[in-house]
């Protein structure tokens, strides 16, 4: 019987999805896109 790999401890993940989005750089200031919602342009900075 093959031994199973150890289960990682459940906790807050520092990066829920480490896979980079193809064709785009990660933008920490941009909120995550809601699935099913159209891609919105970044909001202008308040003056």
Coordinates of N, CA and C in Angstrom, one line a residue:
X1 N 0.8 -1.2 0.0 CA 0.0 0.0 0.0 C 0.9 1.3 0.0
X2 N 0.6 2.2 -0.9 CA 1.4 3.4 -1.0 C 1.0 4.3 0.1
X3 N 2.1 4.9 0.7 CA 1.8 5.8 1.8 C 1.3 7.2 1.2
X4 N 0.3 7.8 1.9 CA -0.2 9.0 1.4 C 0.7 10.2 1.9
X5 N 0.8 11.2 1.1 CA 1.6 12.4 1.5 C 0.9 13.0 2.8
X6 N 1.7 13.7 3.6 CA 1.1 14.3 4.8 C 0.2 15.4 4.4
X7 N -0.9 15.5 5.2 CA -1.9 16.6 4.9 C -1.4 17.9 5.5
X8 N -1.3 18.9 4.7 CA -0.8 20.2 5.2 C -1.8 20.8 6.3
X9 N -1.3 21.5 7.3 CA -2.2 22.0 8.3 C -3.1 23.1 7.7
X10 N -4.4 23.0 8.1 CA -5.4 23.9 7.6 C -5.2 25.3 8.3
X11 N -5.1 26.3 7.5 CA -4.9 27.7 8.0 C -5.0 28.7 6.9
X12 N -4.8 30.0 7.2 CA -4.9 31.0 6.2 C -3.7 30.9 5.2
X13 N -4.0 30.8 4.0 CA -3.0 30.7 3.0 C -2.5 32.1 2.6
X14 N -1.2 32.3 2.6 CA -0.6 33.6 2.2 C -1.0 34.0 0.8
X15 N -1.1 33.0 -0.1 CA -1.5 33.2 -1.5 C -2.5 32.1 -1.9
X16 N -3.8 32.5 -2.0 CA -4.8 31.4 -2.3 C -4.6 30.8 -3.7
X17 N -4.0 31.6 -4.6 CA -3.8 31.0 -5.9 C -2.4 31.5 -6.4
X18 N -1.4 30.7 -6.2 CA -0.1 31.2 -6.6 C 0.2 31.2 -8.1
X19 N -0.7 30.6 -8.9 CA -0.5 30.5 -10.3 C -0.7 31.9 -10.9
X20 N 0.3 32.4 -11.7 CA 0.2 33.7 -12.3 C -0.9 33.8 -13.4
X21 N -1.6 34.9 -13.5 CA -2.6 35.0 -14.5 C -1.8 35.2 -15.9
X22 N -2.1 34.4 -16.9 CA -1.4 34.5 -18.1 C -1.7 35.8 -18.8
X23 N -0.6 36.5 -19.3 CA -0.8 37.8 -20.0 C -1.0 39.0 -19.2
X24 N -1.0 38.8 -17.9 CA -1.2 40.0 -17.0 C -0.2 40.0 -15.8
X25 N 0.2 41.1 -15.4 CA 1.0 41.2 -14.2 C 0.1 41.3 -13.0
X26 N 0.4 40.7 -11.8 CA -0.4 40.9 -10.6 C -0.4 42.3 -10.2
X27 N -1.5 42.8 -9.8 CA -1.6 44.2 -9.3 C -2.2 44.2 -7.9
X28 N -1.3 44.4 -6.9 CA -1.8 44.3 -5.5 C -2.8 45.4 -5.2
X29 N -2.8 46.5 -5.9 CA -3.8 47.6 -5.7 C -5.2 47.3 -6.3
X30 N -5.2 46.4 -7.2 CA -6.5 46.1 -7.9 C -7.2 45.0 -7.2
X31 N -8.5 45.3 -6.9 CA -9.3 44.2 -6.2 C -9.5 43.0 -7.1
X32 N -9.6 41.8 -6.5 CA -9.8 40.6 -7.3 C -11.1 40.7 -8.1
X33 N -11.1 40.2 -9.4 CA -12.2 40.3 -10.2 C -13.3 39.3 -9.7
X34 N -14.5 39.7 -9.7 CA -15.6 38.8 -9.2 C -16.0 37.9 -10.4
X35 N -16.0 36.6 -10.2 CA -16.4 35.7 -11.3 C -17.8 36.0 -11.8
X36 N -17.9 36.1 -13.2 CA -19.2 36.4 -13.8 C -19.4 37.9 -14.0
X37 N -18.5 38.7 -13.4 CA -18.7 40.2 -13.6 C -17.7 40.6 -14.7
X38 N -18.1 41.6 -15.5 CA -17.2 42.1 -16.5 C -15.9 42.8 -15.9
X39 N -14.9 42.7 -16.7 CA -13.6 43.3 -16.2 C -13.8 44.9 -16.2
X40 N -13.6 45.5 -15.0 CA -13.8 46.9 -14.9 C -12.4 47.6 -15.0
X41 N -12.3 48.8 -15.6 CA -11.0 49.5 -15.6 C -10.7 50.0 -14.2
X42 N -9.4 50.1 -13.9 CA -9.0 50.6 -12.6 C -9.6 52.0 -12.3
X43 N -10.0 52.2 -11.0 CA -10.6 53.4 -10.7 C -9.5 54.5 -10.6
X44 N -9.9 55.8 -11.0 CA -8.9 56.9 -10.9 C -8.7 57.2 -9.5
X45 N -7.4 57.7 -9.2 CA -7.1 58.0 -7.8 C -7.9 59.3 -7.4
X46 N -8.5 59.3 -6.2 CA -9.1 60.6 -5.8 C -8.1 61.7 -5.6
X47 N -8.4 62.9 -6.0 CA -7.5 64.0 -5.9 C -7.7 64.7 -4.6

